[in-house]
Coordinates of C-alpha atoms in Angstrom, one line a residue:
X735 CA 0.0 0.0 0.0
X736 CA 1.4 3.4 -1.0
X737 CA 0.5 6.0 1.6
X738 CA 0.7 8.9 -0.8
X739 CA -2.0 7.3 -3.0
X740 CA -4.6 6.9 -0.3
X741 CA -7.8 8.9 -0.1
X742 CA -8.2 9.8 3.5
X743 CA -11.6 10.2 5.3
X744 CA -12.6 13.9 5.7
X745 CA -12.5 13.8 9.5
X746 CA -8.8 13.2 9.8
X747 CA -6.0 15.6 8.8
X748 CA -3.9 14.9 5.8
X749 CA -0.6 14.3 7.5
X750 CA 2.3 11.9 6.6
X751 CA 1.8 10.0 9.9
X752 CA -1.9 9.6 9.3
X753 CA -1.3 8.3 5.7
X754 CA 1.4 5.9 7.1
X755 CA -0.9 4.4 9.7
X756 CA -3.8 4.1 7.3
X757 CA -1.6 2.2 4.9
X758 CA -0.5 0.0 7.8
X759 CA -4.1 -0.7 8.6
X760 CA -5.0 -1.7 5.1
X761 CA -1.9 -3.9 4.9
X762 CA -3.2 -5.6 8.0
X763 CA -6.5 -6.2 6.2
X764 CA -4.5 -8.0 3.5
X765 CA -2.8 -10.0 6.2
X766 CA -6.2 -11.1 7.5
X767 CA -7.2 -12.1 4.0
X768 CA -4.1 -14.3 3.8
X769 CA -4.8 -15.7 7.3
X770 CA -8.3 -16.6 6.3
X771 CA -7.0 -18.5 3.3
X772 CA -4.9 -20.7 5.6
X773 CA -8.1 -21.8 7.4
X774 CA -10.1 -22.4 4.3
X775 CA -7.2 -24.6 2.9
X776 CA -7.1 -26.5 6.2
X777 CA -10.8 -27.2 6.1
X778 CA -10.6 -28.5 2.6
X779 CA -7.6 -30.7 3.5
X780 CA -9.5 -32.2 6.4
X781 CA -12.6 -32.8 4.3
X782 CA -14.7 -30.3 6.3
X783 CA -15.3 -27.6 3.8
X784 CA -18.6 -29.1 2.5
X785 CA -19.9 -29.2 6.1
X786 CA -18.8 -25.8 7.4
X787 CA -20.8 -22.6 7.5
X788 CA -18.4 -19.7 7.8
X789 CA -19.0 -16.4 9.5
X790 CA -16.4 -13.7 8.9
X791 CA -16.5 -10.5 10.9
X792 CA -14.1 -8.1 12.6
X793 CA -13.9 -6.4 16.0
X794 CA -15.1 -2.8 16.3
X795 CA -13.3 0.1 14.7
X796 CA -9.5 -0.1 14.3
X797 CA -6.8 1.7 16.2
X798 CA -6.7 4.6 13.7
X799 CA -7.8 8.1 14.5
X800 CA -11.5 8.4 15.5
X801 CA -11.8 4.6 15.3
X802 CA -12.0 2.3 18.2
X803 CA -14.0 3.7 21.2
X804 CA -15.9 6.2 19.2
X805 CA -19.6 5.8 18.3
X806 CA -19.2 7.3 14.8
X807 CA -19.5 4.7 12.0
X808 CA -15.7 4.7 11.9
X809 CA -15.7 3.1 15.3
X810 CA -18.7 0.8 14.7
X811 CA -19.1 -0.4 11.2
X812 CA -17.6 -3.8 10.6
X813 CA -17.6 -6.4 7.8
X814 CA -19.9 -9.4 8.0
X815 CA -19.8 -12.2 5.5
X816 CA -21.7 -15.5 5.8
X817 CA -20.7 -18.4 3.5
X818 CA -22.9 -21.5 3.1
X819 CA -21.5 -24.5 1.2
X820 CA -23.9 -25.9 -1.4
X821 CA -25.0 -28.7 0.9
X822 CA -26.4 -26.2 3.4
X823 CA -27.5 -23.3 1.3
X824 CA -31.1 -24.2 2.0
X825 CA -30.5 -22.9 5.5
X826 CA -29.7 -19.5 4.2
X827 CA -33.1 -19.1 2.4
X828 CA -33.5 -16.2 0.1
X829 CA -30.1 -14.7 1.4
X830 CA -28.1 -17.6 -0.1
X831 CA -26.4 -15.2 -2.5
X832 CA -25.9 -11.5 -2.9
X833 CA -25.8 -8.6 -0.5
X834 CA -28.2 -7.7 2.3
X835 CA -28.4 -4.1 3.5
X836 CA -30.7 -4.6 6.4
X837 CA -29.6 -3.6 9.9
X838 CA -27.8 -6.5 11.6
X839 CA -25.4 -6.5 14.6
X840 CA -23.5 -8.8 16.9
X841 CA -26.5 -9.6 19.1
X842 CA -27.9 -11.5 16.0
X843 CA -25.0 -14.0 15.9
X844 CA -26.1 -16.1 19.0
X845 CA -29.7 -16.5 17.8
X846 CA -28.5 -17.3 14.3
X847 CA -26.2 -20.1 15.4
X848 CA -29.0 -21.6 17.5
X849 CA -31.4 -21.4 14.6
X850 CA -29.0 -23.1 12.2
X851 CA -28.8 -25.9 14.7
X852 CA -32.6 -26.2 14.9
X853 CA -32.8 -24.6 18.3
X854 CA -35.4 -21.9 18.9
X855 CA -33.6 -18.8 20.4
X856 CA -34.9 -17.9 23.9
X857 CA -37.0 -14.8 24.2
X858 CA -34.5 -13.0 26.5
X859 CA -32.0 -12.8 23.6
X860 CA -32.1 -9.3 22.1
X861 CA -30.9 -10.3 18.6
X862 CA -32.8 -12.1 15.8
X863 CA -31.9 -15.1 13.8
X864 CA -30.7 -14.3 10.3
X865 CA -30.7 -17.8 8.9
X866 CA -32.0 -21.3 9.7
X867 CA -35.3 -22.7 10.9
X868 CA -36.1 -19.8 13.1
X869 CA -34.9 -17.0 10.9
X870 CA -36.9 -13.8 11.5
X871 CA -38.7 -12.1 8.7
X872 CA -39.0 -9.0 10.7
X873 CA -36.8 -6.1 9.6
X874 CA -35.1 -4.2 12.3
X875 CA -36.1 -0.5 12.0
X876 CA -33.5 0.9 14.4
X877 CA -30.4 -0.6 16.0
X878 CA -28.3 0.6 18.8
X879 CA -24.7 0.9 19.9
X880 CA -23.0 1.8 23.2
X881 CA -19.7 2.9 24.6
X882 CA -18.8 2.9 28.3
X883 CA -15.4 4.5 28.5
X884 CA -12.2 5.5 26.8
X885 CA -9.8 3.3 28.7
X886 CA -9.8 5.1 32.2
X887 CA -12.2 7.9 31.2
X888 CA -15.8 7.0 32.3
X889 CA -18.0 8.6 29.7
X890 CA -21.2 6.7 28.7
X891 CA -22.3 7.3 25.1
X892 CA -25.2 5.7 23.2
X893 CA -26.2 5.7 19.5
X894 CA -29.0 4.7 17.3
X895 CA -29.4 4.4 13.5
X896 CA -32.2 3.5 11.1
X897 CA -29.5 3.1 8.4
X898 CA -30.0 6.5 6.9
X899 CA -29.9 8.7 10.0
X900 CA -27.5 8.3 13.0
X901 CA -28.2 9.7 16.4
X902 CA -25.4 9.9 19.1
X903 CA -26.3 10.8 22.6
X904 CA -23.5 11.9 24.9
X905 CA -24.5 11.9 28.6
X906 CA -21.5 13.9 29.8
X907 CA -21.1 16.4 26.9
X908 CA -18.2 18.3 28.5
X909 CA -16.0 15.2 28.2
X910 CA -14.3 15.5 24.8
X911 CA -14.4 12.4 22.7
X912 CA -10.6 12.7 22.1
X913 CA -9.7 12.2 25.8
X914 CA -6.7 10.0 25.3
X915 CA -6.9 6.3 25.1
X916 CA -3.2 6.0 25.7
X917 CA -2.4 2.9 23.7
X918 CA -4.1 4.5 20.7
X919 CA -2.1 7.7 21.4
X920 CA 1.0 5.6 21.0
X921 CA 0.4 5.6 17.2
X922 CA 2.1 8.3 15.1
X923 CA -1.2 9.3 13.5
X924 CA -2.9 10.1 16.8
X925 CA 0.1 12.0 18.1
X926 CA 0.4 14.0 14.9
X927 CA -3.3 14.8 14.9
X928 CA -3.1 15.8 18.6
X929 CA -0.1 18.1 18.0
X930 CA -1.8 19.7 15.0
X931 CA -4.9 20.6 16.8
X932 CA -3.7 21.4 20.3
X933 CA -0.5 23.1 19.0
X934 CA -2.6 25.7 17.2
X935 CA -1.7 24.7 13.7
X936 CA -5.1 23.3 12.6
X937 CA -6.8 25.0 9.6
X938 CA -9.8 22.7 9.3
X939 CA -12.6 22.9 12.0
X940 CA -13.7 19.3 11.0
X941 CA -10.4 17.9 12.2
X942 CA -10.8 19.6 15.7
X943 CA -14.3 18.4 16.4
X944 CA -13.4 15.5 18.7
X945 CA -11.1 17.6 20.8
X946 CA -13.9 20.0 21.7
X947 CA -16.9 19.8 23.9
X948 CA -19.9 18.7 21.9
X949 CA -23.7 18.8 22.1
X950 CA -25.5 16.2 24.1
X951 CA -27.4 15.2 21.0
X952 CA -26.0 14.8 17.5
X953 CA -27.8 13.8 14.4
X954 CA -26.2 12.9 11.1
X955 CA -27.5 12.0 7.6
X956 CA -25.2 9.1 6.7
X957 CA -26.2 9.2 3.1
X958 CA -25.2 12.8 2.6
X959 CA -22.6 13.0 5.3
X960 CA -20.9 9.6 5.8
X961 CA -18.1 11.2 7.8
X962 CA -20.6 12.4 10.4
X963 CA -19.3 15.9 10.5
X964 CA -22.4 18.0 10.1
X965 CA -24.7 17.9 13.1
X966 CA -28.4 18.3 12.2
X967 CA -29.8 18.2 15.7
X968 CA -30.6 21.9 15.8
X969 CA -32.1 22.0 12.3
X970 CA -35.9 22.4 12.3
X971 CA -36.0 20.4 9.1
X972 CA -34.9 17.3 11.0
X973 CA -36.8 17.9 14.3
X974 CA -39.2 14.9 13.7
X975 CA -36.2 12.6 12.9
X976 CA -34.5 13.8 16.1
X977 CA -37.5 13.0 18.3
X978 CA -37.9 9.6 16.7
X979 CA -34.3 8.6 17.3
X980 CA -34.3 10.1 20.8
X981 CA -37.4 8.3 21.8
X982 CA -36.3 5.0 20.4
X983 CA -33.0 5.2 22.3
X984 CA -34.6 6.2 25.5
X985 CA -37.1 3.3 25.2
X986 CA -34.3 0.9 24.4
X987 CA -32.3 1.9 27.5
X988 CA -35.3 1.2 29.7
X989 CA -36.4 -2.0 28.0
X990 CA -32.9 -3.5 28.3
X991 CA -32.4 -2.1 31.8
X992 CA -29.1 -0.6 30.7
X993 CA -26.6 -0.7 33.6
X994 CA -23.9 1.3 31.8
X995 CA -24.8 4.4 33.8
X996 CA -23.6 2.9 37.1
X997 CA -20.2 4.3 38.1
X998 CA -17.3 1.7 38.1
X999 CA -17.2 1.5 41.9
X1000 CA -20.8 0.2 42.0
X1001 CA -19.7 -2.8 39.9
X1002 CA -17.0 -4.0 42.3
X1003 CA -17.4 -7.4 44.1
X1004 CA -21.1 -7.6 43.0
X1005 CA -23.2 -9.0 40.2
X1006 CA -24.9 -5.7 39.3
X1007 CA -27.5 -7.4 37.2
X1008 CA -28.8 -9.3 40.2
X1009 CA -28.3 -6.5 42.7
X1010 CA -30.5 -4.0 41.0
X1011 CA -33.3 -6.5 40.6
X1012 CA -33.1 -7.8 44.1
X1013 CA -33.1 -4.3 45.6
X1014 CA -35.7 -3.0 43.2
X1015 CA -33.4 -0.2 42.3
X1016 CA -35.3 2.9 40.9
X1017 CA -33.8 2.6 37.4
X1018 CA -36.3 4.8 35.7
X1019 CA -35.5 7.6 38.2
X1020 CA -31.8 7.1 37.4
X1021 CA -32.4 7.2 33.6
X1022 CA -34.5 10.4 34.0
X1023 CA -31.6 12.1 35.9
X1024 CA -29.0 10.8 33.4
X1025 CA -30.9 12.1 30.4
X1026 CA -31.5 15.5 32.1
X1027 CA -27.9 16.0 33.1
X1028 CA -26.6 16.3 29.6
X1029 CA -29.3 18.6 28.3
X1030 CA -29.9 20.6 31.5
X1031 CA -30.8 24.3 31.7
X1032 CA -30.6 26.7 34.6
X1033 CA -34.2 25.9 35.7
X1034 CA -33.2 22.3 36.3
X1035 CA -30.7 23.1 39.0
X1036 CA -33.1 22.4 41.9
X1037 CA -33.6 18.8 40.6
X1038 CA -29.8 18.2 40.7
X1039 CA -29.4 19.9 44.1
X1040 CA -32.0 17.6 45.6
X1041 CA -30.3 14.5 44.1
X1042 CA -27.0 15.5 45.6
X1043 CA -28.1 14.0 48.9
X1044 CA -29.5 10.8 47.5
X1045 CA -28.7 7.5 49.2
X1046 CA -27.7 6.1 45.8
X1047 CA -24.2 6.9 44.6
X1048 CA -25.2 7.0 41.0
X1049 CA -27.8 9.7 41.8
X1050 CA -25.2 11.8 43.5
X1051 CA -22.8 11.3 40.6
X1052 CA -25.3 12.3 37.8
X1053 CA -26.5 15.3 39.9
X1054 CA -22.9 16.5 39.9
X1055 CA -22.7 15.9 36.1
X1056 CA -25.8 18.0 35.6
X1057 CA -24.4 20.9 37.7
X1058 CA -21.1 20.6 36.0
X1059 CA -22.8 20.9 32.6
X1060 CA -24.7 24.0 33.8
X1061 CA -21.4 25.5 35.0
X1062 CA -19.5 24.7 31.8
X1063 CA -22.3 26.3 29.8
X1064 CA -22.3 29.4 32.0
X1065 CA -25.9 28.9 33.0
X1066 CA -25.1 28.6 36.7
X1067 CA -22.5 30.8 38.5
X1068 CA -22.5 29.7 42.1
X1069 CA -21.6 26.5 43.8
X1070 CA -24.3 24.9 45.9
X1071 CA -23.1 24.0 49.4
X1072 CA -24.1 20.3 49.1
X1073 CA -22.1 20.0 45.9
X1074 CA -19.0 21.4 47.6
X1075 CA -19.5 18.9 50.4
X1076 CA -19.4 16.1 47.9
X1077 CA -15.7 16.8 47.4
X1078 CA -15.2 14.7 50.5
X1079 CA -17.6 11.9 49.3
X1080 CA -16.1 8.5 50.0
X1081 CA -16.6 7.5 46.4
X1082 CA -13.8 9.0 44.2
X1083 CA -15.9 9.2 41.1
X1084 CA -18.5 11.3 42.9
X1085 CA -15.9 13.5 44.6
X1086 CA -14.0 14.1 41.4
X1087 CA -17.1 14.9 39.3
X1088 CA -18.3 17.3 42.0
X1089 CA -14.8 18.8 41.9
X1090 CA -15.0 19.4 38.2
X1091 CA -18.4 21.1 38.7
X1092 CA -17.0 23.2 41.5
X1093 CA -14.2 24.4 39.2
X1094 CA -16.8 26.0 36.9
X1095 CA -19.0 27.3 39.7
X1096 CA -16.8 29.8 41.5
X1097 CA -14.7 27.3 43.4
X1098 CA -12.0 26.7 40.8
X1099 CA -9.0 26.4 43.2
X1100 CA -10.8 23.9 45.5
X1101 CA -12.1 21.8 42.6
X1102 CA -8.7 21.5 40.9
X1103 CA -7.0 20.9 44.3
X1104 CA -9.3 17.9 44.9
X1105 CA -8.6 16.5 41.4
X1106 CA -4.9 16.7 41.8
X1107 CA -4.8 15.3 45.4
X1108 CA -6.8 12.1 45.8
X1109 CA -7.8 10.8 49.2
X1110 CA -6.2 7.5 48.2
X1111 CA -3.2 7.3 45.8
X1112 CA -4.9 4.4 44.0
X1113 CA -7.7 6.8 42.9
X1114 CA -5.3 9.3 41.3
X1115 CA -6.3 8.3 37.7
X1116 CA -9.9 9.3 38.4
X1117 CA -8.9 12.9 39.2
X1118 CA -6.4 13.0 36.4
X1119 CA -9.2 12.0 33.9
X1120 CA -11.1 15.2 34.9
X1121 CA -7.9 17.3 34.9
X1122 CA -7.2 16.1 31.3
X1123 CA -10.7 17.2 30.4
X1124 CA -10.3 20.6 32.1
X1125 CA -6.9 21.2 30.6
X1126 CA -8.3 21.2 27.1
X1127 CA -10.2 24.3 28.2
X1128 CA -7.8 27.2 27.7
X1129 CA -9.7 29.3 30.3
X1130 CA -8.9 26.7 33.0
X1131 CA -5.3 26.2 32.1
X1132 CA -3.9 29.0 34.4
X1133 CA -5.5 27.5 37.5
X1134 CA -4.1 24.1 36.6
X1135 CA -0.6 25.5 36.1
X1136 CA -0.5 26.2 39.8
X1137 CA 0.0 22.5 40.2
X1138 CA 2.7 22.1 37.6
X1139 CA 5.4 21.1 40.1
X1140 CA 3.2 18.2 41.3
X1141 CA 2.3 17.1 37.8
X1142 CA 5.9 17.1 36.6
X1143 CA 6.9 15.2 39.7
X1144 CA 4.3 12.5 39.0
X1145 CA 5.3 12.5 35.3
X1146 CA 8.9 11.7 36.2
X1147 CA 8.5 9.4 39.2
X1148 CA 5.6 7.1 38.1
X1149 CA 6.1 4.3 35.4
X1150 CA 6.1 5.1 31.7
X1151 CA 5.4 1.8 30.1
X1152 CA 1.8 1.0 31.2
X1153 CA -1.0 2.4 29.0
X1154 CA -3.2 3.5 31.9
X1155 CA -0.9 4.5 34.8
X1156 CA -1.2 7.9 36.5
X1157 CA 2.2 8.9 35.4
X1158 CA 1.3 8.7 31.7
X1159 CA -1.9 10.7 32.4
X1160 CA 0.1 13.4 34.2
X1161 CA 2.2 13.6 31.0
X1162 CA -0.9 13.9 29.0
X1163 CA -2.1 16.9 31.0
X1164 CA 1.4 18.5 30.6
X1165 CA 1.0 18.0 26.8
X1166 CA -2.3 19.9 26.9
X1167 CA -0.7 22.7 28.9
X1168 CA 2.1 23.0 26.4
X1169 CA 4.7 21.9 28.9
X1170 CA 5.7 18.7 27.1
X1171 CA 6.0 17.6 23.5
X1172 CA 3.7 14.8 22.7
X1173 CA 6.5 12.8 21.1
X1174 CA 7.8 12.3 24.7
X1175 CA 4.5 11.1 26.0
X1176 CA 5.4 7.4 26.4
X1177 CA 9.1 7.9 26.9
X1178 CA 12.2 6.3 25.2
X1179 CA 11.7 2.8 26.7
X1180 CA 8.3 2.4 25.0
X1181 CA 9.6 4.0 21.8
X1182 CA 12.4 1.4 21.6
X1183 CA 10.0 -1.4 22.5
X1184 CA 7.7 -0.3 19.7
X1185 CA 10.5 -0.3 17.1
X1186 CA 11.5 -3.8 18.2
X1187 CA 7.9 -5.1 17.9
X1188 CA 7.6 -3.6 14.4
X1189 CA 10.9 -4.8 13.2
X1190 CA 10.7 -6.5 9.8
X1191 CA 7.4 -4.9 8.8
X1192 CA 7.1 -2.2 6.1
X1193 CA 9.3 0.8 7.1
X1194 CA 7.1 3.5 8.6
X1195 CA 7.5 6.7 6.7
X1196 CA 8.0 9.0 8.3
X1197 CA 9.5 7.1 11.2
X1198 CA 7.8 8.2 14.5
X1199 CA 10.1 10.4 16.6

């Protein structure tokens, strides 16, 4: 693959590093094609090819910019090929040949395999059988996608599509999508993209979108805008589509009893699925608060202030998110006393989200101090996640710079090799503040290890430095 001949997606900058990584990705696709050939040959040699139905599919989006972890199509869309040998093509029905453009997803694979084996899929399975005795004739009108986090950044996002329109719902809109997933940011393309935008050299607003805060609701026309760059959620022309998608997603969350809005500490040492049912947890009340938090206006502040004292940790957390959103938008100026009290909450996720809110509500120094000084050293990454978020706001950078000595100390004294250690996150914050070149993010040890692992492959041009 020749990098200079590639046509890049519109959402990534045209940089040599981006071209090189895309070329490497496409070469990996060729490798997979060769790898698949080995298995097909092996089946034939063993006399199993006439009796084997083959499903070929990939993981979610690749480790290229705006791929894995994002709920854009670049992070979701994957290939799916089903092959039926002649002996078994009757199980494929009308889909025995050609392409099918209906909405299918990974939840369909389990029911499909059962159906092919003559077993009726149980009702509790969300997917539908695509082939076999129990193949469903019902066309899916809307399908859904979810993301829970970007490595150590807890940031629930959901999406829905009818194939033409795509709806993305971000429940913590002040968390930028490009908060670093540090093993992705080990790639030259991500580092170059980061440096272009945060270094002030960017000339195309489309390339900067994922580094900025975004609306809680986004709507895209995939037919006209396959790169999902032009948000239609505020357009009166698409108001009906927006309501349709919003309602469908909201209903899906409730129908499936989506547990992705519980903070990570609530999942420790417990089967959360069983716990919420046994205790009859007020899930609908939680979902209402979650949905309000991202779209809140000043008049909603009393709802959040009341929830700050809830017995349920998640309610306190999402109340803090709602107040933080109001503060970040400038619709609330003062910090409620109960919110300030949560800076001492025993749960670090609640304390840190409250600290983020306080930073925008007239208590900037106290908020940042809490984020930089965890009650337990093991919780440092939680505060640093919010500091990374804050440090992308130039208005907040002067207040964070007061803690430069602490950040530099952590950047130097904590390990460099792991992809999610607090030392690496400290260096990420320093990059955002302009105190460190992103090429030094992972350190020389990781750089040398990367060269060793890639030895023998196509030379990367330009070589990462």
